[in-house]
Amino acid sequence: MSTIDNLKDRTTPVFSQDDVTVIFVLGGPGAGKGTQCERLVSKYGFAHLSAGDLLRAEQNRPNSEFGSLIREHIRNGTIVPMEVTIALLESSMRTILTSSSPTNTKGKFLIDGFPRKLDQAHKFEEAVVPAKFVLFFDCPEAEMERRLMERGKTSGREDDNAESIRKRFRTFVETSMPVVEYFEGQDRVVKVDARPEPASVFETTTVELEKRLGKDF
Ligand code: AMP
């Protein structure tokens, strides 16, 4: 990926906030980020980029130089090096922004499962575009574990098993919560209680988003 070399030295954002609105979506594994993002896409016409989905696609791409590195991290529930993840996100954003599809012309992105580590947050905002805020789905570990074990029966995901789930929780608490706290310190977190059933969480999310962005964003 040529974007990777380019990213390392870049110190100004490649996209302008005038053209691009980014909302980071965070929450522990199983908090319901993907489910809520799907609904937000239908209601508001965001483009949805899931860091995990992009990494899984890159892992499975024939001849990817990063395939085995990504597989190892996903299995261990650890963080894939930021250059790989950011390059995948930037390249998907560019594809969407330059496509003629009328649904995504507003440049509104939900970036789901990112940034999971502080260095990613800093580099993305420095070299790609600053985000508006973090949408944080807050859910207790016991409930997330229950959901993931349930999903594991049919998801086919290599990391929806008890051992990987434990590691993913640890990574979330140790590495990703500091990201939420960093954005909280800047008053850039919209926090939603993710315990209720999906329709109810969605209702709260729309109210909170509209408070922050207005009705016609
Ligand atoms: P998810 O699909 O969001 O549950 O992510 C599955 C796995 O992909 C994680 O446990 C990590 O190994 C990897 N991953 C997802 N998002 C990121 C990210 N932002 N940075 C690094 N690795 C990630």
PDB file of C-alpha atoms and ligand atoms in Angstrom:
ATOM      1  CA  MET A   1       0.000   0.000   0.000  1.00  0.00           C
ATOM      2  CA  SER A   2       1.741   3.150  -1.161  1.00  0.00           C
ATOM      3  CA  THR A   3      -0.293   5.310   1.259  1.00  0.00           C
ATOM      4  CA  ILE A   4       1.709   3.840   4.156  1.00  0.00           C
ATOM      5  CA  ASP A   5       5.036   5.494   3.234  1.00  0.00           C
ATOM      6  CA  ASN A   6       3.252   8.668   2.439  1.00  0.00           C
ATOM      7  CA  LEU A   7       1.454   8.631   5.822  1.00  0.00           C
ATOM      8  CA  LYS A   8       4.586   8.391   7.939  1.00  0.00           C
ATOM      9  CA  ASP A   9       5.909  11.810   6.951  1.00  0.00           C
ATOM     10  CA  ARG A  10       2.628  13.631   6.473  1.00  0.00           C
ATOM     11  CA  THR A  11       1.857  16.279   9.074  1.00  0.00           C
ATOM     12  CA  THR A  12      -1.162  18.006   7.548  1.00  0.00           C
ATOM     13  CA  PRO A  13      -4.606  16.487   6.939  1.00  0.00           C
ATOM     14  CA  VAL A  14      -5.217  15.167   3.462  1.00  0.00           C
ATOM     15  CA  PHE A  15      -8.971  15.936   3.633  1.00  0.00           C
ATOM     16  CA  SER A  16     -10.647  19.151   4.729  1.00  0.00           C
ATOM     17  CA  GLN A  17     -13.312  19.285   7.439  1.00  0.00           C
ATOM     18  CA  ASP A  18     -15.286  21.453   5.028  1.00  0.00           C
ATOM     19  CA  ASP A  19     -15.756  18.425   2.776  1.00  0.00           C
ATOM     20  CA  VAL A  20     -15.577  15.556   5.231  1.00  0.00           C
ATOM     21  CA  THR A  21     -17.350  14.873   8.541  1.00  0.00           C
ATOM     22  CA  VAL A  22     -15.940  12.000  10.562  1.00  0.00           C
ATOM     23  CA  ILE A  23     -17.509  10.466  13.649  1.00  0.00           C
ATOM     24  CA  PHE A  24     -15.443   7.808  15.407  1.00  0.00           C
ATOM     25  CA  VAL A  25     -17.548   4.964  16.862  1.00  0.00           C
ATOM     26  CA  LEU A  26     -16.121   3.180  19.900  1.00  0.00           C
ATOM     27  CA  GLY A  27     -17.314   0.646  22.446  1.00  0.00           C
ATOM     28  CA  GLY A  28     -16.086  -2.702  23.733  1.00  0.00           C
ATOM     29  CA  PRO A  29     -16.351  -5.831  21.610  1.00  0.00           C
ATOM     30  CA  GLY A  30     -20.034  -6.742  21.509  1.00  0.00           C
ATOM     31  CA  ALA A  31     -21.291  -3.308  22.568  1.00  0.00           C
ATOM     32  CA  GLY A  32     -23.338  -3.130  19.355  1.00  0.00           C
ATOM     33  CA  LYS A  33     -21.302  -0.699  17.253  1.00  0.00           C
ATOM     34  CA  GLY A  34     -21.960  -2.498  13.972  1.00  0.00           C
ATOM     35  CA  THR A  35     -25.706  -2.838  14.612  1.00  0.00           C
ATOM     36  CA  GLN A  36     -26.098   0.829  15.487  1.00  0.00           C
ATOM     37  CA  CYS A  37     -23.948   1.964  12.567  1.00  0.00           C
ATOM     38  CA  GLU A  38     -26.177   0.053  10.150  1.00  0.00           C
ATOM     39  CA  ARG A  39     -29.224   1.917  11.456  1.00  0.00           C
ATOM     40  CA  LEU A  40     -27.434   5.275  11.398  1.00  0.00           C
ATOM     41  CA  VAL A  41     -26.475   4.684   7.769  1.00  0.00           C
ATOM     42  CA  SER A  42     -30.128   4.081   6.825  1.00  0.00           C
ATOM     43  CA  LYS A  43     -31.402   7.133   8.683  1.00  0.00           C
ATOM     44  CA  TYR A  44     -28.718   9.724   7.931  1.00  0.00           C
ATOM     45  CA  GLY A  45     -26.849   8.457   4.861  1.00  0.00           C
ATOM     46  CA  PHE A  46     -23.426   8.068   6.406  1.00  0.00           C
ATOM     47  CA  ALA A  47     -20.760   5.964   4.764  1.00  0.00           C
ATOM     48  CA  HIS A  48     -19.830   3.249   7.267  1.00  0.00           C
ATOM     49  CA  LEU A  49     -16.230   2.108   7.514  1.00  0.00           C
ATOM     50  CA  SER A  50     -15.487  -0.637  10.016  1.00  0.00           C
ATOM     51  CA  ALA A  51     -11.777  -0.928  10.834  1.00  0.00           C
ATOM     52  CA  GLY A  52     -12.271  -4.622  11.705  1.00  0.00           C
ATOM     53  CA  ASP A  53     -14.069  -5.367   8.400  1.00  0.00           C
ATOM     54  CA  LEU A  54     -11.397  -3.555   6.379  1.00  0.00           C
ATOM     55  CA  LEU A  55      -8.656  -5.492   8.183  1.00  0.00           C
ATOM     56  CA  ARG A  56     -10.450  -8.823   7.614  1.00  0.00           C
ATOM     57  CA  ALA A  57     -10.833  -7.992   3.899  1.00  0.00           C
ATOM     58  CA  GLU A  58      -7.131  -7.098   3.644  1.00  0.00           C
ATOM     59  CA  GLN A  59      -6.220 -10.285   5.511  1.00  0.00           C
ATOM     60  CA  ASN A  60      -8.128 -12.324   2.924  1.00  0.00           C
ATOM     61  CA  ARG A  61      -6.877 -10.418  -0.124  1.00  0.00           C
ATOM     62  CA  PRO A  62      -4.637 -12.712  -2.155  1.00  0.00           C
ATOM     63  CA  ASN A  63      -0.988 -11.563  -2.086  1.00  0.00           C
ATOM     64  CA  SER A  64      -1.515  -9.009   0.673  1.00  0.00           C
ATOM     65  CA  GLU A  65       1.833  -8.405   2.340  1.00  0.00           C
ATOM     66  CA  PHE A  66      -0.029  -7.803   5.628  1.00  0.00           C
ATOM     67  CA  GLY A  67      -2.331 -10.864   5.617  1.00  0.00           C
ATOM     68  CA  SER A  68      -0.485 -12.970   8.178  1.00  0.00           C
ATOM     69  CA  LEU A  69       0.332 -10.016  10.425  1.00  0.00           C
ATOM     70  CA  ILE A  70      -3.348  -9.039  10.541  1.00  0.00           C
ATOM     71  CA  ARG A  71      -4.481 -12.619  11.175  1.00  0.00           C
ATOM     72  CA  GLU A  72      -2.117 -12.941  14.125  1.00  0.00           C
ATOM     73  CA  HIS A  73      -3.365  -9.709  15.728  1.00  0.00           C
ATOM     74  CA  ILE A  74      -7.034 -10.512  15.209  1.00  0.00           C
ATOM     75  CA  ARG A  75      -6.622 -13.943  16.768  1.00  0.00           C
ATOM     76  CA  ASN A  76      -4.850 -12.426  19.785  1.00  0.00           C
ATOM     77  CA  GLY A  77      -7.271  -9.526  20.063  1.00  0.00           C
ATOM     78  CA  THR A  78      -4.361  -7.089  19.807  1.00  0.00           C
ATOM     79  CA  ILE A  79      -4.019  -3.882  17.853  1.00  0.00           C
ATOM     80  CA  VAL A  80      -2.856  -4.061  14.243  1.00  0.00           C
ATOM     81  CA  PRO A  81      -0.070  -1.483  13.590  1.00  0.00           C
ATOM     82  CA  MET A  82      -1.627   1.886  12.941  1.00  0.00           C
ATOM     83  CA  GLU A  83      -0.102   2.527   9.517  1.00  0.00           C
ATOM     84  CA  VAL A  84      -1.929  -0.484   8.070  1.00  0.00           C
ATOM     85  CA  THR A  85      -5.309   0.442   9.552  1.00  0.00           C
ATOM     86  CA  ILE A  86      -5.086   4.140   8.709  1.00  0.00           C
ATOM     87  CA  ALA A  87      -3.944   3.446   5.138  1.00  0.00           C
ATOM     88  CA  LEU A  88      -6.957   1.141   4.632  1.00  0.00           C
ATOM     89  CA  LEU A  89      -9.334   3.763   6.040  1.00  0.00           C
ATOM     90  CA  GLU A  90      -7.871   6.598   4.003  1.00  0.00           C
ATOM     91  CA  SER A  91      -7.975   4.631   0.814  1.00  0.00           C
ATOM     92  CA  SER A  92     -11.642   3.623   1.385  1.00  0.00           C
ATOM     93  CA  MET A  93     -12.555   7.221   2.158  1.00  0.00           C
ATOM     94  CA  ARG A  94     -10.924   8.387  -1.056  1.00  0.00           C
ATOM     95  CA  THR A  95     -12.767   5.755  -3.086  1.00  0.00           C
ATOM     96  CA  ILE A  96     -16.105   6.830  -1.603  1.00  0.00           C
ATOM     97  CA  LEU A  97     -15.408  10.548  -2.004  1.00  0.00           C
ATOM     98  CA  THR A  98     -14.441  10.183  -5.644  1.00  0.00           C
ATOM     99  CA  SER A  99     -17.235   7.772  -6.579  1.00  0.00           C
ATOM    100  CA  SER A 100     -20.254   9.182  -8.309  1.00  0.00           C
ATOM    101  CA  SER A 101     -22.682   7.383  -5.995  1.00  0.00           C
ATOM    102  CA  PRO A 102     -25.312   9.973  -5.023  1.00  0.00           C
ATOM    103  CA  THR A 103     -25.862   8.491  -1.557  1.00  0.00           C
ATOM    104  CA  ASN A 104     -22.455   9.417  -0.205  1.00  0.00           C
ATOM    105  CA  THR A 105     -21.867  12.794  -1.734  1.00  0.00           C
ATOM    106  CA  LYS A 106     -21.976  14.615   1.570  1.00  0.00           C
ATOM    107  CA  GLY A 107     -18.749  13.058   2.822  1.00  0.00           C
ATOM    108  CA  LYS A 108     -20.205  11.889   6.144  1.00  0.00           C
ATOM    109  CA  PHE A 109     -18.315   8.951   7.619  1.00  0.00           C
ATOM    110  CA  LEU A 110     -18.896   6.701  10.604  1.00  0.00           C
ATOM    111  CA  ILE A 111     -15.546   5.133  11.407  1.00  0.00           C
ATOM    112  CA  ASP A 112     -16.342   2.124  13.526  1.00  0.00           C
ATOM    113  CA  GLY A 113     -13.836   0.398  15.829  1.00  0.00           C
ATOM    114  CA  PHE A 114     -11.325   3.183  15.417  1.00  0.00           C
ATOM    115  CA  PRO A 115      -9.206   4.685  16.958  1.00  0.00           C
ATOM    116  CA  ARG A 116      -8.491   1.802  19.312  1.00  0.00           C
ATOM    117  CA  LYS A 117      -5.197   3.247  20.477  1.00  0.00           C
ATOM    118  CA  LEU A 118      -4.030   6.808  21.127  1.00  0.00           C
ATOM    119  CA  ASP A 119      -1.331   6.815  18.451  1.00  0.00           C
ATOM    120  CA  GLN A 120      -4.020   6.022  15.838  1.00  0.00           C
ATOM    121  CA  ALA A 121      -6.160   8.903  17.030  1.00  0.00           C
ATOM    122  CA  HIS A 122      -3.284  11.376  16.831  1.00  0.00           C
ATOM    123  CA  LYS A 123      -2.013  10.193  13.453  1.00  0.00           C
ATOM    124  CA  PHE A 124      -5.453  10.080  11.847  1.00  0.00           C
ATOM    125  CA  GLU A 125      -6.350  13.581  12.979  1.00  0.00           C
ATOM    126  CA  GLU A 126      -2.935  14.915  11.975  1.00  0.00           C
ATOM    127  CA  ALA A 127      -2.647  13.266   8.569  1.00  0.00           C
ATOM    128  CA  VAL A 128      -6.164  12.369   7.370  1.00  0.00           C
ATOM    129  CA  VAL A 129      -8.800  14.674   8.904  1.00  0.00           C
ATOM    130  CA  PRO A 130      -9.831  15.747  12.429  1.00  0.00           C
ATOM    131  CA  ALA A 131     -12.967  13.964  13.667  1.00  0.00           C
ATOM    132  CA  LYS A 132     -16.032  15.772  14.990  1.00  0.00           C
ATOM    133  CA  PHE A 133     -16.349  13.554  18.056  1.00  0.00           C
ATOM    134  CA  VAL A 134     -16.453   9.983  19.364  1.00  0.00           C
ATOM    135  CA  LEU A 135     -19.766   8.165  19.640  1.00  0.00           C
ATOM    136  CA  PHE A 136     -19.158   5.811  22.561  1.00  0.00           C
ATOM    137  CA  PHE A 137     -21.405   2.814  23.255  1.00  0.00           C
ATOM    138  CA  ASP A 138     -21.017   2.022  26.924  1.00  0.00           C
ATOM    139  CA  CYS A 139     -21.790  -1.562  27.957  1.00  0.00           C
ATOM    140  CA  PRO A 140     -20.767  -3.775  30.910  1.00  0.00           C
ATOM    141  CA  GLU A 141     -18.412  -6.624  30.147  1.00  0.00           C
ATOM    142  CA  ALA A 142     -20.827  -9.365  31.265  1.00  0.00           C
ATOM    143  CA  GLU A 143     -23.433  -8.210  28.738  1.00  0.00           C
ATOM    144  CA  MET A 144     -20.856  -7.893  25.941  1.00  0.00           C
ATOM    145  CA  GLU A 145     -19.590 -11.393  26.685  1.00  0.00           C
ATOM    146  CA  ARG A 146     -23.107 -12.801  26.530  1.00  0.00           C
ATOM    147  CA  ARG A 147     -23.710 -11.149  23.145  1.00  0.00           C
ATOM    148  CA  LEU A 148     -20.389 -12.283  21.678  1.00  0.00           C
ATOM    149  CA  MET A 149     -20.842 -15.900  22.751  1.00  0.00           C
ATOM    150  CA  GLU A 150     -24.307 -15.818  21.177  1.00  0.00           C
ATOM    151  CA  ARG A 151     -22.952 -14.269  17.974  1.00  0.00           C
ATOM    152  CA  GLY A 152     -20.111 -16.811  17.934  1.00  0.00           C
ATOM    153  CA  LYS A 153     -22.630 -19.604  17.287  1.00  0.00           C
ATOM    154  CA  THR A 154     -23.204 -18.264  13.769  1.00  0.00           C
ATOM    155  CA  SER A 155     -20.688 -15.480  12.980  1.00  0.00           C
ATOM    156  CA  GLY A 156     -17.877 -17.719  11.769  1.00  0.00           C
ATOM    157  CA  ARG A 157     -15.473 -15.168  13.259  1.00  0.00           C
ATOM    158  CA  GLU A 158     -12.223 -16.675  14.457  1.00  0.00           C
ATOM    159  CA  ASP A 159     -12.160 -14.295  17.412  1.00  0.00           C
ATOM    160  CA  ASP A 160     -15.685 -14.952  18.771  1.00  0.00           C
ATOM    161  CA  ASN A 161     -14.466 -17.638  21.178  1.00  0.00           C
ATOM    162  CA  ALA A 162     -13.953 -17.458  24.957  1.00  0.00           C
ATOM    163  CA  GLU A 163     -10.153 -17.151  24.783  1.00  0.00           C
ATOM    164  CA  SER A 164     -10.047 -14.393  22.119  1.00  0.00           C
ATOM    165  CA  ILE A 165     -12.952 -12.565  23.757  1.00  0.00           C
ATOM    166  CA  ARG A 166     -11.007 -12.369  27.026  1.00  0.00           C
ATOM    167  CA  LYS A 167      -8.003 -10.916  25.208  1.00  0.00           C
ATOM    168  CA  ARG A 168     -10.160  -8.433  23.310  1.00  0.00           C
ATOM    169  CA  PHE A 169     -11.679  -7.198  26.593  1.00  0.00           C
ATOM    170  CA  ARG A 170      -8.225  -6.703  28.063  1.00  0.00           C
ATOM    171  CA  THR A 171      -7.066  -4.737  25.009  1.00  0.00           C
ATOM    172  CA  PHE A 172     -10.202  -2.633  25.183  1.00  0.00           C
ATOM    173  CA  VAL A 173      -9.728  -1.679  28.828  1.00  0.00           C
ATOM    174  CA  GLU A 174      -5.975  -1.128  28.677  1.00  0.00           C
ATOM    175  CA  THR A 175      -5.551   0.407  25.233  1.00  0.00           C
ATOM    176  CA  SER A 176      -8.851   1.723  23.900  1.00  0.00           C
ATOM    177  CA  MET A 177     -10.429   3.250  27.028  1.00  0.00           C
ATOM    178  CA  PRO A 178      -7.576   5.805  27.224  1.00  0.00           C
ATOM    179  CA  VAL A 179      -8.688   6.986  23.770  1.00  0.00           C
ATOM    180  CA  VAL A 180     -12.216   7.590  25.063  1.00  0.00           C
ATOM    181  CA  GLU A 181     -10.788   9.416  28.087  1.00  0.00           C
ATOM    182  CA  TYR A 182      -8.564  11.562  25.861  1.00  0.00           C
ATOM    183  CA  PHE A 183     -11.554  12.693  23.789  1.00  0.00           C
ATOM    184  CA  GLU A 184     -13.661  13.147  26.942  1.00  0.00           C
ATOM    185  CA  GLY A 185     -11.004  15.565  28.180  1.00  0.00           C
ATOM    186  CA  GLN A 186     -11.713  17.637  25.074  1.00  0.00           C
ATOM    187  CA  ASP A 187     -15.489  17.398  25.462  1.00  0.00           C
ATOM    188  CA  ARG A 188     -15.612  15.350  22.263  1.00  0.00           C
ATOM    189  CA  VAL A 189     -17.496  12.248  23.431  1.00  0.00           C
ATOM    190  CA  VAL A 190     -21.172  11.430  22.941  1.00  0.00           C
ATOM    191  CA  LYS A 191     -21.821   8.569  25.369  1.00  0.00           C
ATOM    192  CA  VAL A 192     -24.776   6.226  24.945  1.00  0.00           C
ATOM    193  CA  ASP A 193     -25.902   3.478  27.326  1.00  0.00           C
ATOM    194  CA  ALA A 194     -25.675   0.333  25.155  1.00  0.00           C
ATOM    195  CA  ARG A 195     -27.404  -2.081  27.574  1.00  0.00           C
ATOM    196  CA  PRO A 196     -31.010  -1.803  26.293  1.00  0.00           C
ATOM    197  CA  GLU A 197     -32.257  -3.564  23.184  1.00  0.00           C
ATOM    198  CA  PRO A 198     -31.047  -2.206  19.816  1.00  0.00           C
ATOM    199  CA  ALA A 199     -34.118  -0.097  18.906  1.00  0.00           C
ATOM    200  CA  SER A 200     -33.970   1.712  22.215  1.00  0.00           C
ATOM    201  CA  VAL A 201     -30.209   2.326  21.985  1.00  0.00           C
ATOM    202  CA  PHE A 202     -30.787   3.685  18.490  1.00  0.00           C
ATOM    203  CA  GLU A 203     -33.472   6.072  19.709  1.00  0.00           C
ATOM    204  CA  THR A 204     -31.109   7.485  22.351  1.00  0.00           C
ATOM    205  CA  THR A 205     -28.301   7.703  19.821  1.00  0.00           C
ATOM    206  CA  THR A 206     -30.347   9.774  17.368  1.00  0.00           C
ATOM    207  CA  VAL A 207     -31.409  12.174  20.124  1.00  0.00           C
ATOM    208  CA  GLU A 208     -27.813  12.619  21.283  1.00  0.00           C
ATOM    209  CA  LEU A 209     -26.445  13.025  17.754  1.00  0.00           C
ATOM    210  CA  GLU A 210     -29.043  15.605  16.811  1.00  0.00           C
ATOM    211  CA  LYS A 211     -28.324  17.537  20.000  1.00  0.00           C
ATOM    212  CA  ARG A 212     -24.703  17.725  18.938  1.00  0.00           C
ATOM    213  CA  LEU A 213     -25.080  18.196  15.184  1.00  0.00           C
ATOM    214  CA  GLY A 214     -28.519  19.732  14.707  1.00  0.00           C
ATOM    215  CA  LYS A 215     -31.389  18.056  12.854  1.00  0.00           C
ATOM    216  CA  ASP A 216     -30.155  18.530   9.295  1.00  0.00           C
ATOM    217  CA  PHE A 217     -26.590  17.409   9.348  1.00  0.00           C
TER     218      PHE A 217
HETATM  219  P1  AMP B   1     -13.844  -5.761  15.390  1.00  0.00           P
HETATM  220  O1  AMP B   1     -14.368  -6.303  14.111  1.00  0.00           O
HETATM  221  O2  AMP B   1     -14.054  -4.283  15.502  1.00  0.00           O
HETATM  222  O3  AMP B   1     -14.328  -6.501  16.599  1.00  0.00           O
HETATM  223  O4  AMP B   1     -12.243  -5.962  15.356  1.00  0.00           O
HETATM  224  C1  AMP B   1     -11.662  -7.271  15.312  1.00  0.00           C
HETATM  225  C2  AMP B   1     -10.141  -7.207  15.479  1.00  0.00           C
HETATM  226  O5  AMP B   1      -9.552  -6.430  14.413  1.00  0.00           O
HETATM  227  C3  AMP B   1      -9.633  -6.527  16.758  1.00  0.00           C
HETATM  228  O6  AMP B   1      -9.630  -7.399  17.863  1.00  0.00           O
HETATM  229  C4  AMP B   1      -8.209  -6.116  16.332  1.00  0.00           C
HETATM  230  O7  AMP B   1      -7.313  -7.210  16.334  1.00  0.00           O
HETATM  231  C5  AMP B   1      -8.424  -5.702  14.881  1.00  0.00           C
HETATM  232  N1  AMP B   1      -8.761  -4.261  14.812  1.00  0.00           N
HETATM  233  C6  AMP B   1     -10.013  -3.733  14.652  1.00  0.00           C
HETATM  234  N2  AMP B   1      -9.973  -2.381  14.653  1.00  0.00           N
HETATM  235  C7  AMP B   1      -8.668  -2.049  14.801  1.00  0.00           C
HETATM  236  C8  AMP B   1      -7.970  -0.810  14.897  1.00  0.00           C
HETATM  237  N3  AMP B   1      -8.593   0.366  14.864  1.00  0.00           N
HETATM  238  N4  AMP B   1      -6.634  -0.852  15.038  1.00  0.00           N
HETATM  239  C9  AMP B   1      -5.996  -2.004  15.092  1.00  0.00           C
HETATM  240  N5  AMP B   1      -6.568  -3.212  15.050  1.00  0.00           N
HETATM  241  C10 AMP B   1      -7.898  -3.251  14.911  1.00  0.00           C
END
